[in-house]
Coordinates of C-alpha atoms in Angstrom, one line a residue:
Chain V
X1 CA 140.3 213.2 76.5
X2 CA 140.2 216.3 75.4
X3 CA 138.5 218.0 72.9
X4 CA 140.0 218.7 69.1
X5 CA 139.3 221.2 66.4
X6 CA 139.6 220.2 62.8
X7 CA 139.1 221.7 59.5
X8 CA 137.7 220.0 56.2
X9 CA 136.7 221.0 52.6
X10 CA 134.5 219.6 50.0
X11 CA 134.0 220.6 46.6
X12 CA 131.0 219.8 44.3
X13 CA 129.6 220.0 41.1
X14 CA 125.9 220.3 40.1
X15 CA 124.2 220.0 37.1
X16 CA 120.8 221.4 36.7
X17 CA 117.5 219.6 35.9
X18 CA 117.1 216.0 34.8
X19 CA 119.8 214.5 32.6
X20 CA 118.2 211.8 30.3
X21 CA 114.3 211.7 30.4
X22 CA 113.2 214.8 29.0
X23 CA 112.3 217.5 31.6
X24 CA 110.1 220.2 29.9
X25 CA 108.9 223.1 31.3
X26 CA 106.1 225.5 29.7
X27 CA 104.9 229.0 30.4
X28 CA 102.3 231.4 28.9
X29 CA 102.5 235.0 29.1
X30 CA 99.7 237.3 28.4
X31 CA 98.9 241.3 28.4
X32 CA 95.3 242.7 30.3
X33 CA 94.0 245.5 28.1
X34 CA 95.6 248.1 30.7
X35 CA 99.5 246.5 30.3
X36 CA 99.5 244.7 33.5
X37 CA 101.0 241.2 32.6
X38 CA 99.7 237.3 33.5
X39 CA 102.3 234.6 33.7
X40 CA 100.7 231.3 33.9
X41 CA 103.5 228.4 34.5
X42 CA 103.4 225.2 36.3
X43 CA 106.6 225.8 38.8
X44 CA 105.5 225.4 42.0
X45 CA 106.8 227.6 44.6
X46 CA 107.6 225.7 47.6
X47 CA 109.1 228.3 49.7
X48 CA 112.4 228.9 47.5
X49 CA 111.0 231.8 45.3
X50 CA 110.5 230.6 41.9
X51 CA 107.5 232.6 41.6
X52 CA 109.3 235.6 42.6
X53 CA 112.4 234.8 40.3
X54 CA 110.1 234.2 37.6
X55 CA 108.2 237.3 37.8
X56 CA 111.6 239.3 37.8
X57 CA 112.5 237.6 34.5
X58 CA 109.3 238.0 32.8
X59 CA 109.4 242.0 33.9
X60 CA 113.2 242.3 32.7
X61 CA 112.4 240.4 29.8
X62 CA 109.4 242.4 28.8
X63 CA 110.7 246.1 30.2
X64 CA 108.1 246.5 32.7
X65 CA 107.9 247.1 36.6
X66 CA 107.9 244.3 38.9
X67 CA 104.8 244.7 40.4
X68 CA 102.7 245.1 36.5
X69 CA 103.4 241.5 36.5
X70 CA 100.9 238.7 37.9
X71 CA 102.5 235.0 38.2
X72 CA 99.6 232.5 38.7
X73 CA 101.1 229.1 39.1
X74 CA 98.2 228.0 41.3
X75 CA 96.4 225.8 39.2
X76 CA 98.0 222.4 38.0
X77 CA 94.9 221.3 35.9
X78 CA 94.7 224.4 33.6
X79 CA 98.4 225.6 33.6
X80 CA 101.2 224.8 31.6
X81 CA 103.0 221.7 32.0
X82 CA 106.0 221.6 34.4
X83 CA 107.6 218.7 35.9
X84 CA 108.1 219.9 39.0
X85 CA 110.2 221.7 41.6
X86 CA 112.9 219.2 42.0
X87 CA 116.9 218.9 40.6
X88 CA 117.2 222.3 41.1
X89 CA 115.3 223.3 37.9
X90 CA 113.1 226.1 38.9
X91 CA 115.2 229.0 37.9
X92 CA 117.3 227.5 34.8
X93 CA 114.2 225.0 33.3
X94 CA 111.1 226.8 34.5
X95 CA 112.7 230.3 34.0
X96 CA 113.7 229.6 30.3
X97 CA 110.3 228.7 29.9
X98 CA 108.9 232.0 31.1
X99 CA 111.6 233.9 29.4
X100 CA 110.8 232.2 26.0
X101 CA 107.1 233.4 26.7
X102 CA 108.0 236.8 27.5
X103 CA 110.4 237.4 24.7
X104 CA 107.5 236.1 22.2
X105 CA 105.0 238.8 24.0
X106 CA 107.6 241.2 23.7
X107 CA 108.0 240.9 20.1
X108 CA 104.0 241.2 19.7
X109 CA 104.2 244.5 21.8
X110 CA 106.8 245.8 19.7
X111 CA 105.0 244.8 16.5
X112 CA 101.5 246.9 17.9
X113 CA 103.9 249.8 19.1
X114 CA 105.5 250.1 15.4
X115 CA 102.1 250.3 14.0
X116 CA 101.0 253.0 16.6
X117 CA 104.2 254.9 16.4
X118 CA 104.8 254.0 12.5
X119 CA 108.8 252.9 13.1
X120 CA 110.2 249.8 12.3
X121 CA 110.0 247.3 15.3
X122 CA 113.5 246.9 15.1
X123 CA 114.3 250.3 15.9
X124 CA 112.1 250.1 19.1
X125 CA 113.2 249.5 22.7
X126 CA 111.2 248.9 25.8
X127 CA 112.1 250.7 28.8
X128 CA 110.4 250.6 32.2
X129 CA 106.8 250.2 30.9
X130 CA 107.4 252.2 27.8
X131 CA 108.2 251.4 23.7
X132 CA 110.7 254.1 23.1
X133 CA 112.5 254.9 19.4
X134 CA 115.8 254.1 20.0
X135 CA 117.7 257.6 19.4
X136 CA 114.9 259.4 19.7
X137 CA 113.6 259.2 23.5
X138 CA 110.4 261.7 22.9
X139 CA 109.1 259.4 20.5
X140 CA 107.1 256.5 22.9
X141 CA 104.0 254.8 23.7
X142 CA 103.3 253.4 27.2
X143 CA 102.8 249.7 27.2
X144 CA 98.9 250.2 28.8
X145 CA 98.5 252.1 25.5
X146 CA 99.8 249.2 23.3
X147 CA 97.8 247.0 24.9
X148 CA 94.9 248.6 24.9
X149 CA 95.1 249.4 21.0
X150 CA 95.7 245.6 20.7
X151 CA 92.5 245.0 22.7
X152 CA 90.3 247.5 21.4
X153 CA 91.6 248.9 18.0
X154 CA 93.4 245.6 16.5
X155 CA 91.5 242.9 18.0
X156 CA 94.3 241.2 19.3
X157 CA 95.6 239.4 22.3
X158 CA 99.5 240.4 23.3
X159 CA 100.4 236.7 24.4
X160 CA 103.6 234.9 24.1
X161 CA 104.2 231.0 24.9
X162 CA 107.5 229.7 25.7
X163 CA 109.0 225.8 26.6
X164 CA 112.1 224.7 27.8
X165 CA 113.1 221.2 27.3
X166 CA 115.8 218.8 28.0
X167 CA 116.1 216.4 25.1
X168 CA 115.4 212.8 25.6
X169 CA 118.7 211.0 26.0
X170 CA 120.0 208.1 23.4
X171 CA 120.2 205.0 25.2
X172 CA 122.4 202.2 23.6
X173 CA 121.0 199.3 23.1
X174 CA 124.3 197.3 23.1
X175 CA 125.5 198.2 26.8
X176 CA 122.9 200.5 28.0
X177 CA 125.2 203.3 28.2
X178 CA 124.0 207.0 27.8
X179 CA 124.7 209.9 25.5
X180 CA 123.4 213.2 26.3
X181 CA 123.7 217.1 25.2
X182 CA 125.8 218.3 27.7
X183 CA 123.8 221.8 27.8
X184 CA 122.5 222.4 31.3
X185 CA 124.4 224.6 33.4
X186 CA 126.7 223.2 36.0
X187 CA 126.9 224.9 39.2
X188 CA 130.1 224.8 41.4
X189 CA 130.4 225.0 45.3
X190 CA 132.7 224.8 48.0
X191 CA 132.1 224.4 51.7
X192 CA 134.9 224.4 54.8
X193 CA 133.6 223.5 58.1
X194 CA 135.2 223.7 61.0
X195 CA 134.6 221.3 64.1
X196 CA 135.2 220.5 67.6
X197 CA 135.3 216.7 68.5
X198 CA 135.3 215.3 72.0
X199 CA 137.2 212.2 72.1
X200 CA 135.5 211.1 75.1
X201 CA 131.9 211.5 74.0
X202 CA 132.3 211.4 70.3
X203 CA 130.3 214.5 70.1
X204 CA 130.9 216.6 67.1
X205 CA 130.1 220.4 67.1
X206 CA 130.0 222.3 63.7
X207 CA 131.7 225.8 64.9
X208 CA 131.9 227.2 61.6
X209 CA 130.8 226.9 57.9
X210 CA 132.3 229.1 54.8
X211 CA 130.8 228.5 51.3
X212 CA 131.2 229.7 48.1
X213 CA 128.6 228.9 45.7
X214 CA 128.8 229.6 42.0
X215 CA 125.3 230.4 40.7
X216 CA 125.7 232.0 37.3
X217 CA 123.5 235.1 37.8
X218 CA 121.8 235.3 41.1
X219 CA 118.8 236.9 39.7
X220 CA 117.7 237.3 43.3
X221 CA 120.7 237.4 45.8
X222 CA 118.3 237.3 49.1
X223 CA 116.3 234.1 48.0
X224 CA 119.8 232.4 46.8
X225 CA 121.2 233.3 50.2
X226 CA 118.0 231.6 52.1
X227 CA 118.8 228.7 50.1
X228 CA 122.7 228.7 51.1
X229 CA 121.5 229.1 54.5
X230 CA 118.9 226.7 54.4
X231 CA 121.2 224.2 52.8
X232 CA 124.1 224.6 55.4
X233 CA 121.6 223.4 58.1
X234 CA 120.3 220.7 56.1
X235 CA 123.6 219.4 55.1
X236 CA 124.9 219.9 58.9
X237 CA 121.8 217.4 59.8
X238 CA 122.7 214.9 57.2
X239 CA 126.6 215.0 58.2
X240 CA 125.5 214.7 62.0
X241 CA 122.3 213.9 63.2
X242 CA 119.6 212.6 60.4
X243 CA 119.7 208.8 60.4
X244 CA 117.7 207.0 57.8
X245 CA 119.0 203.5 58.5
X246 CA 117.9 201.0 59.6
X247 CA 114.2 202.9 58.7
X248 CA 115.3 203.2 54.9
X249 CA 114.0 201.7 53.1
X250 CA 111.4 199.6 54.8
X251 CA 108.9 202.5 55.6
X252 CA 107.5 200.4 58.8
X253 CA 111.0 200.3 60.7
X254 CA 110.7 204.1 60.4
X255 CA 111.0 206.4 63.6
X256 CA 107.2 206.4 64.6
X257 CA 107.7 210.1 65.9
X258 CA 109.4 213.4 65.7
X259 CA 111.7 212.6 68.7
X260 CA 113.2 209.5 67.0
X261 CA 114.5 211.6 63.7
X262 CA 117.1 214.4 64.7
X263 CA 116.7 217.4 62.7
X264 CA 119.1 220.3 63.3
X265 CA 118.0 222.9 65.9
X266 CA 119.0 226.5 66.8
X267 CA 121.3 225.5 69.1
X268 CA 123.4 223.5 66.1
X269 CA 123.7 226.7 64.2
X270 CA 127.4 227.7 63.6
X271 CA 128.6 230.7 62.3
X272 CA 128.0 230.5 58.4
X273 CA 130.1 232.6 56.0
X274 CA 128.8 232.7 52.1
X275 CA 129.7 233.9 49.5
X276 CA 128.0 234.3 46.1
X277 CA 130.2 234.3 42.7
X278 CA 128.6 235.3 39.6
X279 CA 129.8 232.9 36.7
X280 CA 127.2 233.1 34.0
X281 CA 125.8 230.3 32.1
X282 CA 125.3 230.8 28.4
X283 CA 121.9 229.8 28.1
X284 CA 120.3 230.1 31.5
X285 CA 117.4 233.0 32.0
X286 CA 120.1 236.1 32.3
X287 CA 123.2 233.8 32.9
X288 CA 121.6 231.9 35.9
X289 CA 122.5 228.3 36.5
X290 CA 121.1 226.5 39.6
X291 CA 120.9 226.9 43.7
X292 CA 118.8 224.3 45.1
X293 CA 119.7 220.7 46.1
X294 CA 123.2 221.7 45.4
X295 CA 123.1 223.6 48.6
X296 CA 123.2 220.7 51.0
X297 CA 125.6 218.3 49.1
X298 CA 128.9 219.8 50.6
X299 CA 128.8 220.0 53.8
X300 CA 128.6 216.3 55.2
X301 CA 132.1 215.6 53.3
X302 CA 133.2 218.6 54.6
X303 CA 132.3 217.8 58.2
X304 CA 133.7 214.5 58.2
X305 CA 137.1 215.6 56.6
X306 CA 137.3 218.3 59.4
X307 CA 136.9 215.2 61.8
X308 CA 139.5 213.3 60.3
X309 CA 141.4 216.9 60.8
X310 CA 141.0 216.8 64.4
X311 CA 141.0 213.3 65.6
X312 CA 142.8 211.2 62.9
X313 CA 140.0 208.9 62.1
X314 CA 137.7 208.6 59.1
X315 CA 134.0 208.1 59.5
X316 CA 132.8 206.2 56.8
X317 CA 129.4 206.1 57.5
X318 CA 127.0 209.3 57.7
X319 CA 125.5 210.8 59.9
X320 CA 129.1 211.0 62.1
X321 CA 127.1 210.3 65.5
X322 CA 128.9 210.3 68.8
X323 CA 128.5 206.2 68.6
X324 CA 130.4 206.3 65.0
X325 CA 133.1 208.8 66.0
X326 CA 133.8 206.8 69.1
X327 CA 134.0 203.5 67.2
X328 CA 136.1 205.0 64.4
X329 CA 138.3 206.1 67.7
X330 CA 138.4 202.7 68.9
X331 CA 139.7 201.3 65.8
X332 CA 143.1 201.6 63.8
X333 CA 144.0 205.3 63.8
X334 CA 145.5 207.3 61.3
X335 CA 148.8 208.8 63.0
X336 CA 147.7 211.9 64.6
X337 CA 148.5 215.0 62.4
X338 CA 147.8 217.8 65.2
X339 CA 149.0 221.4 63.7
X340 CA 148.4 220.1 60.1
X341 CA 145.7 220.7 57.9
X342 CA 144.9 217.6 56.0
X343 CA 143.0 218.5 52.8
X344 CA 144.3 215.6 50.4
X345 CA 145.9 212.7 51.4
X346 CA 147.1 210.8 48.5
X347 CA 147.8 207.5 49.9
X348 CA 144.7 207.4 51.4
X349 CA 142.8 208.6 48.6
X350 CA 144.5 205.8 46.3
X351 CA 143.7 203.1 49.0
X352 CA 139.9 204.6 48.6
X353 CA 139.4 203.9 45.1
X354 CA 141.1 200.1 45.3
X355 CA 140.1 199.2 48.7
X356 CA 138.6 195.7 47.3
X357 CA 139.3 193.5 50.5
X358 CA 141.7 195.7 52.0
X359 CA 141.5 197.9 55.5
X360 CA 139.6 201.1 55.9
X361 CA 137.6 202.9 53.6
X362 CA 134.5 200.6 52.9
X363 CA 135.1 199.0 56.2
X364 CA 132.5 200.4 58.6
X365 CA 131.7 200.2 61.9
X366 CA 128.7 198.4 61.7
Chain A
X1 CA 83.9 226.4 77.5
X2 CA 84.6 230.0 76.9
X3 CA 87.9 231.8 75.5
X4 CA 88.7 235.1 74.3
X5 CA 90.3 234.4 70.9
X6 CA 91.9 237.3 69.5
X7 CA 90.0 239.6 71.4
X8 CA 86.4 238.3 70.7
X9 CA 85.0 236.1 73.5
X10 CA 84.0 232.8 71.8
X11 CA 82.5 229.7 73.4
X12 CA 83.6 226.3 72.3
X13 CA 81.9 223.0 72.3
X14 CA 84.4 220.4 72.0
X15 CA 85.1 217.8 74.7
X16 CA 87.2 219.4 77.4
X17 CA 90.3 217.0 77.0
X18 CA 90.6 218.1 73.1
X19 CA 93.8 220.0 72.7
X20 CA 93.5 223.7 72.1
X21 CA 95.6 223.3 68.9
X22 CA 92.6 220.8 67.6
X23 CA 89.9 223.2 69.0
X24 CA 91.2 226.1 67.1
X25 CA 91.9 224.6 64.0
X26 CA 88.7 222.7 63.6
X27 CA 86.0 223.9 65.5
X28 CA 87.0 227.9 65.1
X29 CA 88.8 227.3 61.6
X30 CA 91.5 229.3 63.0
X31 CA 94.6 227.7 61.0
X32 CA 97.5 229.6 61.4
X33 CA 98.9 227.2 64.4
X34 CA 100.1 223.8 62.5
X35 CA 100.0 220.6 63.8
X36 CA 103.6 219.4 63.3
X37 CA 104.3 217.1 65.8
X38 CA 101.7 216.9 68.0
X39 CA 104.2 216.3 71.1
X40 CA 105.5 219.7 71.7
X41 CA 108.7 219.3 70.0
X42 CA 108.2 221.5 67.0
X43 CA 106.8 224.7 67.8
X44 CA 104.4 225.0 64.9
X45 CA 101.4 225.3 66.9
X46 CA 102.6 228.0 69.2
X47 CA 99.8 230.3 70.3
X48 CA 100.0 233.3 72.9
X49 CA 97.8 231.9 76.7
X50 CA 97.4 235.2 78.4
X51 CA 100.5 236.8 76.8
X52 CA 102.6 233.5 77.0
X53 CA 103.8 231.4 74.3
X54 CA 102.6 228.1 74.8
X55 CA 102.3 224.7 72.5
X56 CA 98.4 224.5 71.9
X57 CA 99.0 220.7 70.9
X58 CA 99.8 219.8 74.6
X59 CA 97.3 222.1 75.8
X60 CA 94.0 220.5 76.6
X61 CA 91.0 222.6 76.4
X62 CA 89.9 222.3 80.0
X63 CA 93.3 224.0 81.2
X64 CA 92.9 227.2 79.3
X65 CA 89.2 227.7 80.2
X66 CA 88.8 231.4 80.7
X67 CA 92.2 232.2 78.9
X68 CA 93.0 234.9 76.4
X69 CA 94.3 233.3 73.6
X70 CA 96.1 235.1 70.6
X71 CA 97.2 233.4 67.2
X72 CA 98.6 235.0 64.3
X73 CA 95.1 236.1 63.0
X74 CA 95.1 238.4 66.1
X75 CA 98.5 240.2 65.3
X76 CA 98.4 242.3 62.3
X77 CA 96.8 242.2 58.7
X78 CA 98.4 242.2 55.5
X79 CA 98.0 246.0 55.4
X80 CA 99.0 246.4 58.9
X81 CA 101.6 244.0 60.0
X82 CA 102.6 244.1 63.3
X83 CA 106.4 244.6 63.9
X84 CA 107.5 240.9 64.4
X85 CA 105.4 240.4 61.3
X86 CA 106.9 243.1 59.2
X87 CA 110.4 241.8 60.5
X88 CA 109.8 238.7 59.0
X89 CA 108.7 239.8 55.7
X90 CA 111.8 242.3 55.5
X91 CA 114.6 239.6 56.3
X92 CA 113.0 236.8 54.1
X93 CA 112.6 234.6 57.5
X94 CA 110.1 232.5 56.0
X95 CA 110.5 229.9 53.3
X96 CA 107.7 227.1 53.2
X97 CA 106.1 228.7 55.7
X98 CA 105.2 225.7 58.1
X99 CA 106.9 226.7 61.0
X100 CA 106.6 230.9 60.5
X101 CA 103.3 231.6 62.6
X102 CA 105.0 229.5 65.8
X103 CA 108.3 231.3 65.4
X104 CA 106.3 234.9 65.2
X105 CA 104.2 233.8 68.2
X106 CA 107.3 233.0 70.1
X107 CA 109.1 235.9 69.1
X108 CA 106.4 238.6 70.1
X109 CA 106.0 236.8 73.3
X110 CA 109.7 237.1 74.1
X111 CA 109.7 241.1 72.8
X112 CA 106.4 241.5 74.8
X113 CA 108.1 240.4 77.8
X114 CA 111.8 241.8 77.3
X115 CA 111.6 244.6 74.8
X116 CA 115.4 244.9 74.1
X117 CA 116.1 241.0 73.7
X118 CA 119.6 240.0 73.0
X119 CA 120.5 237.7 70.6
X120 CA 121.0 234.9 73.5
X121 CA 118.0 235.8 74.5
X122 CA 116.4 235.2 71.0
X123 CA 118.1 231.9 70.6
X124 CA 116.9 230.7 74.0
X125 CA 113.2 231.6 73.4
X126 CA 113.2 230.0 69.7
X127 CA 115.3 227.1 70.6
X128 CA 112.4 224.9 71.0
X129 CA 111.3 225.5 67.5
X130 CA 112.4 223.5 64.3
X131 CA 112.5 225.1 60.9
X132 CA 113.6 222.7 57.9
X133 CA 114.2 225.9 55.0
X134 CA 115.7 228.9 56.2
X135 CA 118.8 227.7 58.2
X136 CA 117.4 230.1 61.2
X137 CA 119.9 232.6 59.8
X138 CA 117.3 234.7 58.4
X139 CA 114.8 233.9 61.6
X140 CA 117.5 235.2 64.2
X141 CA 118.1 238.4 62.0
X142 CA 114.1 239.8 61.6
X143 CA 114.0 238.9 65.4
X144 CA 116.9 240.8 66.4
X145 CA 115.5 243.8 63.5
X146 CA 111.9 243.5 65.7
X147 CA 113.8 243.8 69.2
X148 CA 115.9 246.6 68.4
X149 CA 112.7 248.5 66.5
X150 CA 114.7 248.4 63.2
X151 CA 111.3 247.5 61.3
X152 CA 109.6 249.7 58.3
X153 CA 105.8 248.0 58.4
X154 CA 104.7 250.7 55.9
X155 CA 103.8 249.2 52.6
X156 CA 105.1 249.7 49.2
X157 CA 102.5 251.4 46.8
X158 CA 102.4 249.1 43.7
X159 CA 103.9 251.3 40.9
X160 CA 101.4 250.4 38.6
X161 CA 98.6 253.2 37.8
X162 CA 95.8 251.9 35.3
X163 CA 94.4 255.5 35.0
X164 CA 97.6 256.5 33.1
X165 CA 96.5 254.5 30.2
X166 CA 94.1 257.2 28.4
X167 CA 92.5 255.1 25.3
X168 CA 89.4 256.0 23.5
X169 CA 87.4 252.9 23.5
X170 CA 85.9 253.1 20.0
X171 CA 82.2 253.3 20.5
X172 CA 82.3 254.4 23.8
X173 CA 80.6 257.7 25.5
X174 CA 83.6 260.3 25.2

């Protein structure tokens, strides 16, 4: 009876947004007469920071300071349509909607500034809230003056609308297969878990998680980090603690109280090392892809693989509770591989995909 | 029953076995303590009772008669954050915000009691609090910063200055 250490790895690729049924986000941007910017979008900020990210996208697209922009996403009745904060679509799809809206408003700003400065719009640029003639930086006009001129002199509202829509998929009448435009950005990630398994109690402790995420452009690295760290603990919960069965899918069987559902607590917190890789997408705002749901996908398989590395048995049902680990240890053991790091087992992987009726992978402890 | 809530004497008329949480939220309309589990398990309802962090969902009003209660509303304002609040702000230690006031009250009680709290002190003091968004990491760094006094509560002034726009409105007096 002893404690064993193991290490496992899992990789994921994660597509952005819904992939079949159309997935629109819309946004509207307008300028106040004093140059401040209002953004109306339907994307709901549930703490992940989409409001901040969208404000950054609009500010950078227009070329104005961040705090000139107010992002009002509080009214679902009058705001532009957004299907919701899910599928890791807030930055990519919602962000594209506000980007397109801001691009349109930017063109209107340049048109008005062009009249005021008598310089063609194509020869103008916007830098930190000022429209500046390319190559002649002393010829310039502030966006507050442009917005005022639009309002009081030209009788115009500087505005822009934007919409991002993932197209509907064609479903084949013959066999129900679906063909889609593969235009969504794919994010990639890997997670290494280091665990300690007590073969007497079945208890698994995650000691360290090393995580690498390719998120395209990290528009707000602190917020991305927040998603990755939060996802690490959610994934740890899914891997070790959070049991939906037998409650799911019958709600009347669910745990009736807080204590009946284990969520990771501070005492479960491992060392977490995160690395963000910026591998820009072609069509996301400023090269952004997605970080959200993908942040809690890689930890459970990495943990289960680390358990295998530690004690030589696969736990085939998650979460890997102490009971399941002990049952797996009581079953037929794989040869122990002390001192070896097993990342990919050829024999096992082949059996996994062709295991109909065979011993092993799909035969669970239950 | 009479309590001092955030420095002000308040008379409460809820029945004596009403939980402090319910009395605060429904009678006094102080909503920063959150009703998470109603079992003392999640920490979202934490308030200070005579300076000590307590679960307001488990405290009958009768048990705290005469006590001084501090909630998040009694710590700082958005223009003048307490050091723990400022640290949470700086370190992005809140996402959805449901657990945040409980964490801030527990951290405040810890730092009042143990001004140079170590990482172990912090982990122990916050261990009964559940957060499902942040993964705890930024919460712990925020409280570590507050314990070291490494916070900068002064707010950054907005760069927007509307008076920069000098535009003559046609027809307006010059």
